[in-house]
Amino acid sequence: MKPQDIVSGKAGSLWIFGYGSLVWKPDFKYKRSRVGHIQGYKRRFWHGDNFHRGNDELPGRVVTLMEDDDASTWGVAFEVTGAQVEESLKYLNVREAVRGGYATRAVDFFPDGEEGEDRAAVTALVYIATEDNPLYLGPASPEEIGAQIAVCCGKTGHNLEYLLRLAEFMRQSCPHVDDPHLFAIEAAALAFVPFLLAAQ
């Protein structure tokens, strides 16, 4: 699927769903954003990162989506229009596809909102790293993932910052949503920090 396949309307409107660093750092111009969820996927820290949050020797762990009919994943969708479409796709291709190893899929995004707000589903583009990706690390215990995240750092910053910002987003923007995977890894990583400090 090409991203251009889901561009709609005369103005050329496209929604892009973010569930990792895009929720706090999109770094592209957009018309508006909405918090909401997609169905049929669970967010997991199963993807390796040897650029943004790690390196070849110590790859960080970042999130990807795994298919799961009973699951849903919360994040932010950004609407880009006109020239923003091409600009954002060009930028995200480098950030997510070239450096991150993510591929694109079309999903139904369901906006959250107050009574009276438009909550109709829209088709959105999402970047997903699959199991056949060379950077895919797969499942591990929260303790193992948390320890790995606590020690890794890449060109964009510490892996721990990525984890903490994602957990903060969920607490602030989706307080009604429980995310046991995310919060268990956050607790494990924070528990590991004192050991790092003591070793310095």
mmCIF file of N, CA and C in Angstrom, residues 119-197:
data_model
loop_
_atom_site.group_PDB
_atom_site.id
_atom_site.type_symbol
_atom_site.label_atom_id
_atom_site.label_comp_id
_atom_site.label_asym_id
_atom_site.label_seq_id
_atom_site.Cartn_x
_atom_site.Cartn_y
_atom_site.Cartn_z
ATOM 1 N N ARG A 119 -16.881 11.896 16.219
ATOM 2 C CA ARG A 119 -16.105 10.719 16.604
ATOM 3 C C ARG A 119 -16.138 9.638 15.526
ATOM 4 N N ALA A 120 -16.508 10.041 14.311
ATOM 5 C CA ALA A 120 -16.556 9.075 13.205
ATOM 6 C C ALA A 120 -15.144 8.609 12.869
ATOM 7 N N ALA A 121 -15.006 7.330 12.564
ATOM 8 C CA ALA A 121 -13.699 6.765 12.223
ATOM 9 C C ALA A 121 -13.190 7.360 10.908
ATOM 10 N N VAL A 122 -11.875 7.557 10.839
ATOM 11 C CA VAL A 122 -11.238 7.999 9.597
ATOM 12 C C VAL A 122 -10.119 7.020 9.259
ATOM 13 N N THR A 123 -9.820 6.897 7.975
ATOM 14 C CA THR A 123 -8.700 6.051 7.560
ATOM 15 C C THR A 123 -7.397 6.802 7.823
ATOM 16 N N ALA A 124 -6.459 6.128 8.464
ATOM 17 C CA ALA A 124 -5.184 6.764 8.806
ATOM 18 C C ALA A 124 -4.020 5.891 8.372
ATOM 19 N N LEU A 125 -2.914 6.537 8.128
ATOM 20 C CA LEU A 125 -1.668 5.853 7.807
ATOM 21 C C LEU A 125 -0.933 5.569 9.108
ATOM 22 N N VAL A 126 -0.384 4.363 9.244
ATOM 23 C CA VAL A 126 0.387 4.025 10.441
ATOM 24 C C VAL A 126 1.668 3.306 10.018
ATOM 25 N N TYR A 127 2.729 3.560 10.785
ATOM 26 C CA TYR A 127 4.023 2.907 10.531
ATOM 27 C C TYR A 127 4.192 1.752 11.510
ATOM 28 N N ILE A 128 4.437 0.546 10.961
ATOM 29 C CA ILE A 128 4.538 -0.668 11.764
ATOM 30 C C ILE A 128 5.808 -1.429 11.388
ATOM 31 N N ALA A 129 6.545 -1.878 12.395
ATOM 32 C CA ALA A 129 7.717 -2.727 12.156
ATOM 33 C C ALA A 129 7.298 -4.182 12.367
ATOM 34 N N THR A 130 7.475 -4.999 11.373
ATOM 35 C CA THR A 130 7.029 -6.390 11.437
ATOM 36 C C THR A 130 8.132 -7.319 11.926
ATOM 37 N N GLU A 131 7.756 -8.569 12.194
ATOM 38 C CA GLU A 131 8.695 -9.544 12.754
ATOM 39 C C GLU A 131 9.828 -9.905 11.799
ATOM 40 N N ASP A 132 9.638 -9.704 10.517
ATOM 41 C CA ASP A 132 10.693 -10.044 9.556
ATOM 42 C C ASP A 132 11.701 -8.911 9.380
ATOM 43 N N ASN A 133 11.517 -7.827 10.124
ATOM 44 C CA ASN A 133 12.452 -6.709 10.084
ATOM 45 C C ASN A 133 13.737 -7.087 10.811
ATOM 46 N N PRO A 134 14.917 -6.793 10.261
ATOM 47 C CA PRO A 134 16.175 -7.175 10.926
ATOM 48 C C PRO A 134 16.366 -6.538 12.302
ATOM 49 N N LEU A 135 15.662 -5.427 12.574
ATOM 50 C CA LEU A 135 15.773 -4.763 13.876
ATOM 51 C C LEU A 135 14.777 -5.298 14.904
ATOM 52 N N TYR A 136 13.912 -6.217 14.470
ATOM 53 C CA TYR A 136 12.907 -6.758 15.391
ATOM 54 C C TYR A 136 13.578 -7.599 16.477
ATOM 55 N N LEU A 137 13.270 -7.298 17.750
ATOM 56 C CA LEU A 137 13.877 -8.009 18.877
ATOM 57 C C LEU A 137 12.947 -9.032 19.515
ATOM 58 N N GLY A 138 11.655 -8.811 19.404
ATOM 59 C CA GLY A 138 10.693 -9.767 19.940
ATOM 60 C C GLY A 138 10.418 -9.606 21.420
ATOM 61 N N PRO A 139 9.600 -10.520 21.959
ATOM 62 C CA PRO A 139 9.168 -10.429 23.351
ATOM 63 C C PRO A 139 10.306 -10.643 24.342
ATOM 64 N N ALA A 140 10.150 -10.069 25.514
ATOM 65 C CA ALA A 140 11.040 -10.286 26.653
ATOM 66 C C ALA A 140 10.255 -9.849 27.887
ATOM 67 N N SER A 141 10.747 -10.177 29.054
ATOM 68 C CA SER A 141 10.052 -9.799 30.287
ATOM 69 C C SER A 141 10.139 -8.287 30.492
ATOM 70 N N PRO A 142 9.205 -7.699 31.249
ATOM 71 C CA PRO A 142 9.295 -6.262 31.553
ATOM 72 C C PRO A 142 10.636 -5.887 32.174
ATOM 73 N N GLU A 143 11.172 -6.780 33.007
ATOM 74 C CA GLU A 143 12.452 -6.504 33.668
ATOM 75 C C GLU A 143 13.599 -6.440 32.660
ATOM 76 N N GLU A 144 13.612 -7.370 31.717
ATOM 77 C CA GLU A 144 14.654 -7.374 30.686
ATOM 78 C C GLU A 144 14.549 -6.142 29.786
ATOM 79 N N ILE A 145 13.334 -5.842 29.352
ATOM 80 C CA ILE A 145 13.124 -4.687 28.475
ATOM 81 C C ILE A 145 13.453 -3.396 29.226
ATOM 82 N N GLY A 146 12.996 -3.298 30.473
ATOM 83 C CA GLY A 146 13.253 -2.099 31.266
ATOM 84 C C GLY A 146 14.731 -1.857 31.479
ATOM 85 N N ALA A 147 15.487 -2.927 31.764
ATOM 86 C CA ALA A 147 16.932 -2.797 31.966
ATOM 87 C C ALA A 147 17.630 -2.362 30.680
ATOM 88 N N GLN A 148 17.186 -2.920 29.549
ATOM 89 C CA GLN A 148 17.770 -2.553 28.262
ATOM 90 C C GLN A 148 17.498 -1.081 27.956
ATOM 91 N N ILE A 149 16.275 -0.645 28.193
ATOM 92 C CA ILE A 149 15.903 0.747 27.937
ATOM 93 C C ILE A 149 16.697 1.697 28.832
ATOM 94 N N ALA A 150 16.918 1.298 30.078
ATOM 95 C CA ALA A 150 17.596 2.168 31.043
ATOM 96 C C ALA A 150 19.026 2.497 30.641
ATOM 97 N N VAL A 151 19.678 1.614 29.887
ATOM 98 C CA VAL A 151 21.099 1.826 29.572
ATOM 99 C C VAL A 151 21.353 2.339 28.149
ATOM 100 N N CYS A 152 20.328 2.372 27.307
ATOM 101 C CA CYS A 152 20.549 2.702 25.900
ATOM 102 C C CYS A 152 20.358 4.182 25.592
ATOM 103 N N CYS A 153 21.120 4.630 24.598
ATOM 104 C CA CYS A 153 21.060 6.020 24.169
ATOM 105 C C CYS A 153 21.410 6.088 22.683
ATOM 106 N N GLY A 154 20.735 6.974 21.948
ATOM 107 C CA GLY A 154 21.002 7.121 20.521
ATOM 108 C C GLY A 154 21.129 8.572 20.127
ATOM 109 N N LYS A 155 21.054 8.846 18.839
ATOM 110 C CA LYS A 155 21.259 10.200 18.332
ATOM 111 C C LYS A 155 20.133 11.153 18.734
ATOM 112 N N THR A 156 18.951 10.622 19.003
ATOM 113 C CA THR A 156 17.834 11.473 19.410
ATOM 114 C C THR A 156 17.793 11.659 20.924
ATOM 115 N N GLY A 157 18.417 10.754 21.671
ATOM 116 C CA GLY A 157 18.418 10.878 23.129
ATOM 117 C C GLY A 157 18.351 9.536 23.815
ATOM 118 N N HIS A 158 18.143 9.597 25.134
ATOM 119 C CA HIS A 158 18.096 8.384 25.946
ATOM 120 C C HIS A 158 16.825 7.576 25.665
ATOM 121 N N ASN A 159 16.985 6.278 25.646
ATOM 122 C CA ASN A 159 15.847 5.381 25.474
ATOM 123 C C ASN A 159 14.846 5.539 26.624
ATOM 124 N N LEU A 160 15.376 5.817 27.820
ATOM 125 C CA LEU A 160 14.503 6.002 28.992
ATOM 126 C C LEU A 160 13.572 7.189 28.811
ATOM 127 N N GLU A 161 14.074 8.256 28.182
ATOM 128 C CA GLU A 161 13.224 9.421 27.923
ATOM 129 C C GLU A 161 12.041 9.027 27.048
ATOM 130 N N TYR A 162 12.313 8.243 26.022
ATOM 131 C CA TYR A 162 11.253 7.762 25.114
ATOM 132 C C TYR A 162 10.166 7.030 25.900
ATOM 133 N N LEU A 163 10.578 6.113 26.771
ATOM 134 C CA LEU A 163 9.645 5.335 27.582
ATOM 135 C C LEU A 163 8.839 6.236 28.504
ATOM 136 N N LEU A 164 9.505 7.137 29.224
ATOM 137 C CA LEU A 164 8.828 7.983 30.200
ATOM 138 C C LEU A 164 7.863 8.963 29.537
ATOM 139 N N ARG A 165 8.245 9.484 28.380
ATOM 140 C CA ARG A 165 7.352 10.413 27.671
ATOM 141 C C ARG A 165 6.100 9.700 27.165
ATOM 142 N N LEU A 166 6.260 8.467 26.722
ATOM 143 C CA LEU A 166 5.106 7.705 26.253
ATOM 144 C C LEU A 166 4.162 7.392 27.416
ATOM 145 N N ALA A 167 4.735 6.999 28.551
ATOM 146 C CA ALA A 167 3.915 6.721 29.740
ATOM 147 C C ALA A 167 3.210 7.990 30.216
ATOM 148 N N GLU A 168 3.903 9.122 30.163
ATOM 149 C CA GLU A 168 3.315 10.400 30.572
ATOM 150 C C GLU A 168 2.156 10.770 29.652
ATOM 151 N N PHE A 169 2.337 10.554 28.346
ATOM 152 C CA PHE A 169 1.250 10.828 27.399
ATOM 153 C C PHE A 169 0.008 10.019 27.754
ATOM 154 N N MET A 170 0.190 8.735 28.024
ATOM 155 C CA MET A 170 -0.960 7.889 28.338
ATOM 156 C C MET A 170 -1.669 8.362 29.609
ATOM 157 N N ARG A 171 -0.913 8.742 30.614
ATOM 158 C CA ARG A 171 -1.535 9.200 31.870
ATOM 159 C C ARG A 171 -2.269 10.533 31.690
ATOM 160 N N GLN A 172 -1.679 11.431 30.892
ATOM 161 C CA GLN A 172 -2.257 12.770 30.733
ATOM 162 C C GLN A 172 -3.421 12.785 29.738
ATOM 163 N N SER A 173 -3.219 12.119 28.599
ATOM 164 C CA SER A 173 -4.196 12.224 27.504
ATOM 165 C C SER A 173 -5.193 11.082 27.456
ATOM 166 N N CYS A 174 -4.852 9.928 28.066
ATOM 167 C CA CYS A 174 -5.734 8.762 28.045
ATOM 168 C C CYS A 174 -5.844 8.169 29.455
ATOM 169 N N PRO A 175 -6.231 8.976 30.444
ATOM 170 C CA PRO A 175 -6.220 8.499 31.837
ATOM 171 C C PRO A 175 -7.166 7.327 32.097
ATOM 172 N N HIS A 176 -8.145 7.134 31.220
ATOM 173 C CA HIS A 176 -9.122 6.054 31.378
ATOM 174 C C HIS A 176 -8.630 4.734 30.792
ATOM 175 N N VAL A 177 -7.439 4.745 30.172
ATOM 176 C CA VAL A 177 -6.931 3.558 29.483
ATOM 177 C C VAL A 177 -5.813 2.917 30.302
ATOM 178 N N ASP A 178 -5.929 1.625 30.547
ATOM 179 C CA ASP A 178 -4.858 0.893 31.217
ATOM 180 C C ASP A 178 -3.928 0.300 30.157
ATOM 181 N N ASP A 179 -2.635 0.402 30.389
ATOM 182 C CA ASP A 179 -1.660 -0.145 29.453
ATOM 183 C C ASP A 179 -0.631 -0.933 30.263
ATOM 184 N N PRO A 180 -0.967 -2.165 30.671
ATOM 185 C CA PRO A 180 -0.095 -2.927 31.569
ATOM 186 C C PRO A 180 1.311 -3.143 31.028
ATOM 187 N N HIS A 181 1.445 -3.400 29.743
ATOM 188 C CA HIS A 181 2.765 -3.621 29.134
ATOM 189 C C HIS A 181 3.649 -2.389 29.318
ATOM 190 N N LEU A 182 3.126 -1.233 28.955
ATOM 191 C CA LEU A 182 3.883 0.014 29.050
ATOM 192 C C LEU A 182 4.257 0.338 30.494
ATOM 193 N N PHE A 183 3.283 0.255 31.392
ATOM 194 C CA PHE A 183 3.533 0.679 32.766
ATOM 195 C C PHE A 183 4.416 -0.311 33.532
ATOM 196 N N ALA A 184 4.353 -1.590 33.183
ATOM 197 C CA ALA A 184 5.237 -2.570 33.825
ATOM 198 C C ALA A 184 6.688 -2.330 33.412
ATOM 199 N N ILE A 185 6.897 -1.984 32.149
ATOM 200 C CA ILE A 185 8.253 -1.699 31.673
ATOM 201 C C ILE A 185 8.762 -0.393 32.278
ATOM 202 N N GLU A 186 7.882 0.597 32.393
ATOM 203 C CA GLU A 186 8.273 1.857 33.030
ATOM 204 C C GLU A 186 8.746 1.603 34.465
ATOM 205 N N ALA A 187 7.974 0.824 35.227
ATOM 206 C CA ALA A 187 8.343 0.528 36.618
ATOM 207 C C ALA A 187 9.668 -0.226 36.690
ATOM 208 N N ALA A 188 9.871 -1.186 35.774
ATOM 209 C CA ALA A 188 11.105 -1.974 35.764
ATOM 210 C C ALA A 188 12.313 -1.106 35.417
ATOM 211 N N ALA A 189 12.145 -0.199 34.454
ATOM 212 C CA ALA A 189 13.254 0.677 34.058
ATOM 213 C C ALA A 189 13.624 1.634 35.185
ATOM 214 N N LEU A 190 12.616 2.202 35.830
ATOM 215 C CA LEU A 190 12.882 3.136 36.930
ATOM 216 C C LEU A 190 13.524 2.418 38.117
ATOM 217 N N ALA A 191 13.159 1.167 38.337
ATOM 218 C CA ALA A 191 13.753 0.390 39.432
ATOM 219 C C ALA A 191 15.221 0.089 39.147
ATOM 220 N N PHE A 192 15.600 0.076 37.865
ATOM 221 C CA PHE A 192 16.966 -0.234 37.472
ATOM 222 C C PHE A 192 17.899 0.976 37.580
ATOM 223 N N VAL A 193 17.325 2.182 37.526
ATOM 224 C CA VAL A 193 18.131 3.418 37.521
ATOM 225 C C VAL A 193 19.062 3.533 38.732
ATOM 226 N N PRO A 194 18.596 3.254 39.968
ATOM 227 C CA PRO A 194 19.524 3.363 41.117
ATOM 228 C C PRO A 194 20.766 2.491 40.977
ATOM 229 N N PHE A 195 20.621 1.322 40.365
ATOM 230 C CA PHE A 195 21.774 0.438 40.159
ATOM 231 C C PHE A 195 22.771 1.070 39.177
ATOM 232 N N LEU A 196 22.257 1.773 38.170
ATOM 233 C CA LEU A 196 23.126 2.462 37.225
ATOM 234 C C LEU A 196 23.899 3.577 37.913
ATOM 235 N N LEU A 197 23.185 4.340 38.749
ATOM 236 C CA LEU A 197 23.819 5.450 39.457
ATOM 237 C C LEU A 197 24.890 4.952 40.423
#
